[in-house]
CSV table of C-alpha atoms and ligand atoms in Angstrom, one decimal:
chain,number,residue,atom,x,y,z
M,1,UNK,CA,-0.1,0.0,0.0
M,2,UNK,CA,1.7,3.7,-1.2
M,3,UNK,CA,-0.8,5.4,0.7
M,4,UNK,CA,1.8,8.3,0.9
M,5,UNK,CA,2.6,8.5,-2.6
M,6,UNK,CA,3.5,11.7,-3.7
M,7,UNK,CA,3.9,13.2,-0.3
M,8,UNK,CA,6.9,14.5,1.1
M,9,UNK,CA,7.6,13.8,4.8
M,10,UNK,CA,10.4,15.3,7.5
M,11,UNK,CA,11.5,13.5,9.9
M,12,UNK,CA,14.2,14.8,12.7
M,13,UNK,CA,16.3,12.9,14.3
M,14,UNK,CA,16.3,10.3,11.7
M,15,UNK,CA,19.6,9.1,12.0
M,16,UNK,CA,19.2,6.6,14.6
M,17,UNK,CA,16.8,4.9,16.6
M,18,UNK,CA,13.0,5.4,16.5
M,19,UNK,CA,13.4,7.9,14.0
M,20,UNK,CA,15.4,6.3,11.5
M,21,UNK,CA,12.6,3.4,11.5
M,22,UNK,CA,10.3,5.9,11.2
M,23,UNK,CA,11.5,7.4,8.2
M,24,UNK,CA,11.8,3.9,6.7
M,25,UNK,CA,8.4,3.2,7.3
M,26,UNK,CA,6.8,6.5,5.8
M,27,UNK,CA,9.1,5.6,2.7
M,28,UNK,CA,7.5,2.0,2.6
M,29,UNK,CA,4.3,3.9,2.5
M,30,UNK,CA,5.5,5.7,0.0
M,31,UNK,CA,6.8,9.1,1.0
M,32,UNK,CA,9.7,10.8,0.1
M,33,UNK,CA,11.7,11.6,3.2
M,34,UNK,CA,14.2,14.0,4.4
M,35,UNK,CA,16.3,12.5,7.1
M,36,UNK,CA,16.9,15.1,9.5
M,37,UNK,CA,20.1,14.6,11.6
M,38,UNK,CA,22.2,17.0,14.2
M,39,UNK,CA,25.5,15.2,14.2
M,40,UNK,CA,25.7,12.0,12.8
M,41,UNK,CA,25.9,12.0,9.1
M,42,UNK,CA,27.2,8.7,7.9
M,43,UNK,CA,24.0,7.1,10.2
M,44,UNK,CA,21.7,9.5,8.3
M,45,UNK,CA,23.1,8.6,5.0
M,46,UNK,CA,22.7,4.9,5.6
M,47,UNK,CA,19.0,5.3,6.1
M,48,UNK,CA,19.0,7.3,3.1
M,49,UNK,CA,20.9,4.3,1.3
M,50,UNK,CA,18.4,1.7,2.5
M,51,UNK,CA,15.1,3.8,1.8
M,52,UNK,CA,17.0,4.0,-1.7
M,53,UNK,CA,17.9,0.7,-2.2
M,54,UNK,CA,14.1,-0.4,-1.7
M,55,UNK,CA,13.3,1.7,-4.6
M,56,UNK,CA,12.4,4.9,-2.2
M,57,UNK,CA,13.7,8.4,-2.3
M,58,UNK,CA,15.3,10.5,0.7
M,59,UNK,CA,17.8,12.9,1.9
M,60,UNK,CA,20.1,13.3,4.9
M,61,UNK,CA,19.5,16.7,5.9
M,62,UNK,CA,21.6,18.5,8.7
M,63,UNK,CA,19.7,20.8,11.2
M,64,UNK,CA,20.1,21.0,15.4
M,65,UNK,CA,16.6,21.5,16.1
M,66,UNK,CA,17.6,23.8,19.4
M,67,UNK,CA,18.5,26.3,16.8
M,68,UNK,CA,16.1,28.6,14.5
M,69,UNK,CA,18.8,28.2,11.7
M,70,UNK,CA,18.9,24.4,12.2
M,71,UNK,CA,15.3,24.1,11.8
M,72,UNK,CA,15.3,26.5,9.1
M,73,UNK,CA,17.4,24.3,7.3
M,74,UNK,CA,15.4,21.3,7.6
M,75,UNK,CA,11.8,22.9,6.7
M,76,UNK,CA,13.7,24.5,3.8
M,77,UNK,CA,15.0,21.3,2.5
M,78,UNK,CA,11.3,19.8,2.1
M,79,UNK,CA,9.9,22.9,0.9
M,80,UNK,CA,12.2,22.4,-1.9
M,81,UNK,CA,10.7,19.1,-3.0
M,82,UNK,CA,7.1,20.7,-2.8
M,83,UNK,CA,6.7,19.5,0.8
M,84,UNK,CA,6.1,19.0,3.7
M,85,UNK,CA,3.1,17.5,3.8
M,86,UNK,CA,3.9,15.3,6.8
M,87,UNK,CA,6.4,16.4,9.7
M,88,UNK,CA,7.5,14.1,12.3
M,89,UNK,CA,8.8,15.9,15.5
M,90,UNK,CA,11.2,12.9,16.7
M,91,UNK,CA,14.5,14.5,17.7
M,92,UNK,CA,14.8,14.3,21.5
M,93,UNK,CA,17.0,13.9,24.2
M,94,UNK,CA,17.6,12.9,27.8
M,95,UNK,CA,19.8,14.1,30.5
M,96,UNK,CA,18.7,12.6,34.0
M,97,UNK,CA,19.3,13.8,37.2
M,98,UNK,CA,17.3,13.8,40.7
M,99,UNK,CA,15.7,17.3,40.8
M,100,UNK,CA,17.5,18.2,43.6
M,101,UNK,CA,20.9,17.7,41.3
M,102,UNK,CA,19.8,18.6,38.6
M,103,UNK,CA,21.2,22.4,37.0
M,104,UNK,CA,19.3,24.6,35.4
M,105,UNK,CA,21.2,24.4,32.4
M,106,UNK,CA,20.3,20.3,32.0
M,107,UNK,CA,17.0,21.7,32.7
M,108,UNK,CA,16.8,24.3,29.8
M,109,UNK,CA,19.1,22.0,27.3
M,110,UNK,CA,16.6,19.6,27.5
M,111,UNK,CA,13.6,21.7,26.6
M,112,UNK,CA,15.5,23.8,24.1
M,113,UNK,CA,15.9,20.6,21.9
M,114,UNK,CA,12.3,18.5,22.8
M,115,UNK,CA,10.2,21.6,23.2
M,116,UNK,CA,11.3,24.7,21.5
M,117,UNK,CA,12.3,22.4,18.7
M,118,UNK,CA,9.4,20.9,18.2
M,119,UNK,CA,7.7,24.3,18.4
M,120,UNK,CA,9.9,25.9,16.2
M,121,UNK,CA,9.7,23.2,13.6
M,122,UNK,CA,6.1,23.1,13.6
M,123,UNK,CA,5.4,26.7,13.2
M,124,UNK,CA,7.9,26.9,10.3
M,125,UNK,CA,6.4,23.9,8.8
M,126,UNK,CA,2.6,25.0,9.1
M,127,UNK,CA,3.3,28.4,7.9
M,128,UNK,CA,3.6,25.9,4.4
M,129,UNK,CA,0.8,23.4,5.6
M,130,UNK,CA,-1.8,26.2,6.6
M,131,UNK,CA,-1.5,28.3,3.4
M,132,UNK,CA,-1.4,25.4,1.0
M,133,UNK,CA,-4.8,24.2,1.5
M,134,UNK,CA,-3.8,21.2,0.1
M,135,UNK,CA,-7.0,19.0,-0.5
M,136,UNK,CA,-5.5,16.4,1.2
M,137,UNK,CA,-4.3,17.8,4.3
M,138,UNK,CA,-1.0,17.7,6.0
M,139,UNK,CA,-0.2,16.0,9.4
M,140,UNK,CA,2.4,16.7,12.6
M,141,UNK,CA,3.1,13.7,14.4
M,142,UNK,CA,4.7,14.9,17.6
M,143,UNK,CA,6.7,12.0,19.6
M,144,UNK,CA,6.4,12.3,23.2
M,145,UNK,CA,6.8,9.6,25.9
M,146,UNK,CA,4.8,7.9,28.8
M,147,UNK,CA,7.5,10.2,30.9
M,148,UNK,CA,5.3,13.2,30.2
M,149,UNK,CA,2.0,11.4,31.1
M,150,UNK,CA,3.0,9.9,34.5
M,151,UNK,CA,6.4,11.3,35.3
M,152,UNK,CA,9.5,9.2,35.9
M,153,UNK,CA,12.1,9.8,39.2
M,154,UNK,CA,15.4,11.6,37.5
M,155,UNK,CA,13.3,13.0,34.5
M,156,UNK,CA,12.2,16.5,35.7
M,157,UNK,CA,13.5,18.0,32.6
M,158,UNK,CA,12.3,15.3,30.1
M,159,UNK,CA,8.8,14.6,31.3
M,160,UNK,CA,8.3,18.3,31.3
M,161,UNK,CA,9.6,18.8,28.1
M,162,UNK,CA,7.2,15.9,26.7
M,163,UNK,CA,4.2,17.4,28.5
M,164,UNK,CA,4.6,20.7,27.2
M,165,UNK,CA,4.8,18.8,23.7
M,166,UNK,CA,1.6,16.9,24.3
M,167,UNK,CA,-0.1,20.5,25.1
M,168,UNK,CA,0.9,21.9,22.4
M,169,UNK,CA,-0.3,19.2,20.0
M,170,UNK,CA,-3.9,20.0,21.6
M,171,UNK,CA,-3.6,23.7,21.1
M,172,UNK,CA,-2.2,23.1,17.5
M,173,UNK,CA,-5.0,20.9,16.4
M,174,UNK,CA,-8.0,23.2,17.6
M,175,UNK,CA,-5.8,25.9,15.6
M,176,UNK,CA,-5.0,24.0,12.3
M,177,UNK,CA,-8.1,21.9,11.8
M,178,UNK,CA,-10.0,24.1,9.4
M,179,UNK,CA,-7.2,23.9,7.0
M,180,UNK,CA,-7.1,20.2,7.3
M,181,UNK,CA,-3.6,20.2,9.1
M,182,UNK,CA,-4.1,17.3,11.8
M,183,UNK,CA,-1.3,17.2,14.8
M,184,UNK,CA,-1.6,14.1,16.5
M,185,UNK,CA,1.1,12.7,19.3
M,186,UNK,CA,2.7,9.1,19.8
M,187,UNK,CA,4.3,8.0,23.5
M,188,UNK,CA,6.4,5.2,23.4
M,189,UNK,CA,7.4,3.3,26.3
M,190,UNK,CA,10.4,2.0,27.2
M,191,UNK,CA,12.2,1.1,23.6
M,192,UNK,CA,15.4,-0.3,22.9
M,193,UNK,CA,17.7,2.7,21.3
M,194,UNK,CA,20.9,4.3,22.2
M,195,UNK,CA,18.9,7.1,24.1
M,196,UNK,CA,18.2,3.8,27.1
M,197,UNK,CA,21.6,2.1,26.1
M,198,UNK,CA,23.1,3.3,29.3
M,199,UNK,CA,20.4,2.5,31.7
M,200,UNK,CA,20.9,0.6,34.8
M,201,UNK,CA,19.9,-3.2,34.3
M,202,UNK,CA,17.9,-3.2,37.8
M,203,UNK,CA,15.7,-0.1,35.8
M,204,UNK,CA,15.2,-2.4,32.7
M,205,UNK,CA,13.9,-5.3,34.9
M,206,UNK,CA,11.9,-3.2,37.1
M,207,UNK,CA,10.1,-1.9,33.8
M,208,UNK,CA,9.9,-5.0,32.0
M,209,UNK,CA,7.9,-6.2,35.5
M,210,UNK,CA,5.7,-3.6,34.7
M,211,UNK,CA,5.0,-4.2,31.2
M,212,UNK,CA,2.1,-6.6,30.7
M,213,UNK,CA,3.6,-7.5,27.0
M,214,UNK,CA,6.7,-8.7,28.9
M,215,UNK,CA,9.1,-7.2,26.4
M,216,UNK,CA,10.9,-4.1,25.9
M,217,UNK,CA,9.6,-1.8,22.6
M,218,UNK,CA,11.7,-1.5,19.5
M,219,UNK,CA,11.4,1.2,17.3
M,220,UNK,CA,9.4,-1.1,14.5
M,221,UNK,CA,6.6,-1.0,17.5
M,222,UNK,CA,6.6,2.6,16.9
M,223,UNK,CA,6.9,3.5,13.5
M,224,UNK,CA,3.6,2.1,12.0
M,225,UNK,CA,1.6,4.0,14.5
M,226,UNK,CA,3.3,7.3,13.2
M,227,UNK,CA,2.5,5.7,9.7
M,228,UNK,CA,-1.1,5.6,10.6
M,229,UNK,CA,-1.4,9.4,12.0
M,230,UNK,CA,0.5,10.5,9.2
M,231,UNK,CA,-1.8,8.9,6.5
M,232,UNK,CA,-5.5,8.8,5.0
M,233,UNK,CA,-6.6,6.6,7.2
M,234,UNK,CA,-6.8,8.7,10.3
M,235,UNK,CA,-8.2,11.5,8.4
M,236,UNK,CA,-10.5,12.3,10.9
M,237,UNK,CA,-8.2,11.8,14.2
M,238,UNK,CA,-6.4,15.3,15.4
M,239,UNK,CA,-5.1,16.1,19.0
M,240,UNK,CA,-4.8,12.8,20.1
M,241,UNK,CA,-1.8,10.8,21.8
M,242,UNK,CA,-1.4,7.0,21.1
M,243,UNK,CA,0.3,5.5,23.9
M,244,UNK,CA,2.7,2.3,22.6
M,245,UNK,CA,4.4,0.9,25.7
M,246,UNK,CA,3.2,-2.8,25.8
M,247,UNK,CA,0.7,-1.9,28.5
M,248,UNK,CA,2.9,-0.5,31.1
M,249,UNK,CA,0.5,2.6,31.7
M,250,UNK,CA,-2.7,0.3,31.3
N,1,NAP,P1,18.2,8.3,19.9
N,1,NAP,O1,18.0,7.0,19.4
N,1,NAP,O2,19.2,8.7,20.9
N,1,NAP,O3,18.3,9.2,18.9
N,1,NAP,C1,18.1,10.3,19.1
N,1,NAP,C2,18.2,11.3,17.9
N,1,NAP,O4,17.6,12.6,17.5
N,1,NAP,C3,19.4,11.5,16.7
N,1,NAP,O5,18.6,10.8,15.6
N,1,NAP,C4,19.7,12.5,16.9
N,1,NAP,O6,20.5,13.0,15.5
N,1,NAP,C5,18.5,13.4,17.0
N,1,NAP,N1,18.5,14.7,18.0
N,1,NAP,C6,19.2,14.8,19.0
N,1,NAP,N2,19.0,16.5,19.5
N,1,NAP,C7,18.8,16.7,17.8
N,1,NAP,C8,18.8,18.0,17.8
N,1,NAP,N3,19.2,19.0,18.8
N,1,NAP,N4,18.7,18.7,16.4
N,1,NAP,C9,18.3,17.7,16.1
N,1,NAP,N5,18.4,16.1,15.9
N,1,NAP,C10,19.0,16.2,17.1
N,1,NAP,O7,17.1,8.5,20.2
N,1,NAP,P2,15.6,7.4,20.4
N,1,NAP,O8,15.3,6.5,21.8
N,1,NAP,O9,15.5,6.9,18.8
N,1,NAP,O10,14.3,8.7,20.7
N,1,NAP,C11,13.5,9.3,19.6
N,1,NAP,C12,12.3,9.8,20.2
N,1,NAP,O11,11.4,9.4,21.0
N,1,NAP,C13,12.7,11.0,21.1
N,1,NAP,O12,11.9,12.0,21.2
N,1,NAP,C14,12.7,10.3,22.7
N,1,NAP,O13,12.5,11.4,23.8
N,1,NAP,C15,11.7,9.3,22.3
N,1,NAP,N6,11.4,8.1,22.9
N,1,NAP,C16,12.1,7.3,23.1
N,1,NAP,C17,12.0,6.1,24.0
N,1,NAP,C18,12.8,5.1,24.6
N,1,NAP,O14,12.9,4.3,25.3
N,1,NAP,N7,13.9,5.5,23.3
N,1,NAP,C19,10.7,6.6,24.8
N,1,NAP,C20,9.7,7.3,24.7
N,1,NAP,C21,9.9,8.4,23.7
N,1,NAP,P3,22.4,12.3,15.7
N,1,NAP,O15,22.6,11.2,15.7
N,1,NAP,O16,22.8,13.4,14.6
N,1,NAP,O17,22.8,12.7,17.0
C-alpha cells in the first residue's frame, strides 16, 4: 500500500533509533523523506541509502532543532521538494538527574531540543501547510513519551518537555483543523535505542515487570503508528496521543 505516494515527509532525529525506523516506514508508505540529523551524517546517509535500495527517495539534511537556523535548514529542504506534507517531530534528548541535583542548564538544554525545537519546527512547517490549502491535508506527528504522561524519577526536565509537547499538540490541532492540518502524538514506553543504552539493568528489569506484554519495545513497534497517524486512514483523528508501551501505563 502506498498511501503516502506523492507526499514529502520531514522526520527530525532520523539518523538513528525510532526516527530512522519512522523514516523507513514512511518511505515504505510511498513518501519521499527528508532524513534530519544533528551530528551523525554517516548514519543518516545509511538510512537514505536503505530507502533508495528499497526503491524510495530520501535526503539526509543536517539541522540542530535546538536552533532557529537548524530548523530553517530542515524545513527549507522539505519545501524544496514541494513539502512538507508530513512533519514528524522525533528528535529528542534526555539528561537525567534527580531534581535536587539538576542544574538550570540541564533543565533548559532538554527543553530547548525537545520542546522549543518541536515548537519552531511545527511553526515553520505550518506556515506552508496552512497556506497550501492542500485538499489531502497535512499531518504533524509528535513523538512524546510515557514519561510526560506519568512522570519518571530523575526526569523533571524530560517529563516536562514531553508534557509541554503534548499540550502543544492539542493546541495546534484546534488551531489548524479548519485547514485540514492534523496534529497528533505518539507516546512510546521503554524502547531499545541508544537513548536507553546506559540505563541501569535493574531499571530495565523493573520496567519489564511492569510491561504486560513482557518485552521492551523496538522502533518497529512505534513506526507503524506514526505512519497511520500521518496517512489518510487517520483523516478524522487530531489532537490525540497514542500510547505505545506494551501496556505499561494501562
Ligand atoms: P536516539 O536513539 O538517542 O536518537 C536521537 C535522535 O535525535 C538522533 O537521530 C539524533 O541525531 C537526534 N537529535 C538529538 N538532538 C537533536 C537536535 N538538537 N537536533 C536535531 N536532531 C537531534 O533516541 P530515540 O530513543 O530513537 O528517541 C527518539 C524520540 O523518541 C525522542 O524524542 C525520545 O524522547 C522519544 N522516546 C524514546 C523512548 C525510548 O525508550 N527510546 C521512549 C519514549 C520516547 P544524531 O544522530 O545526529 O545525533
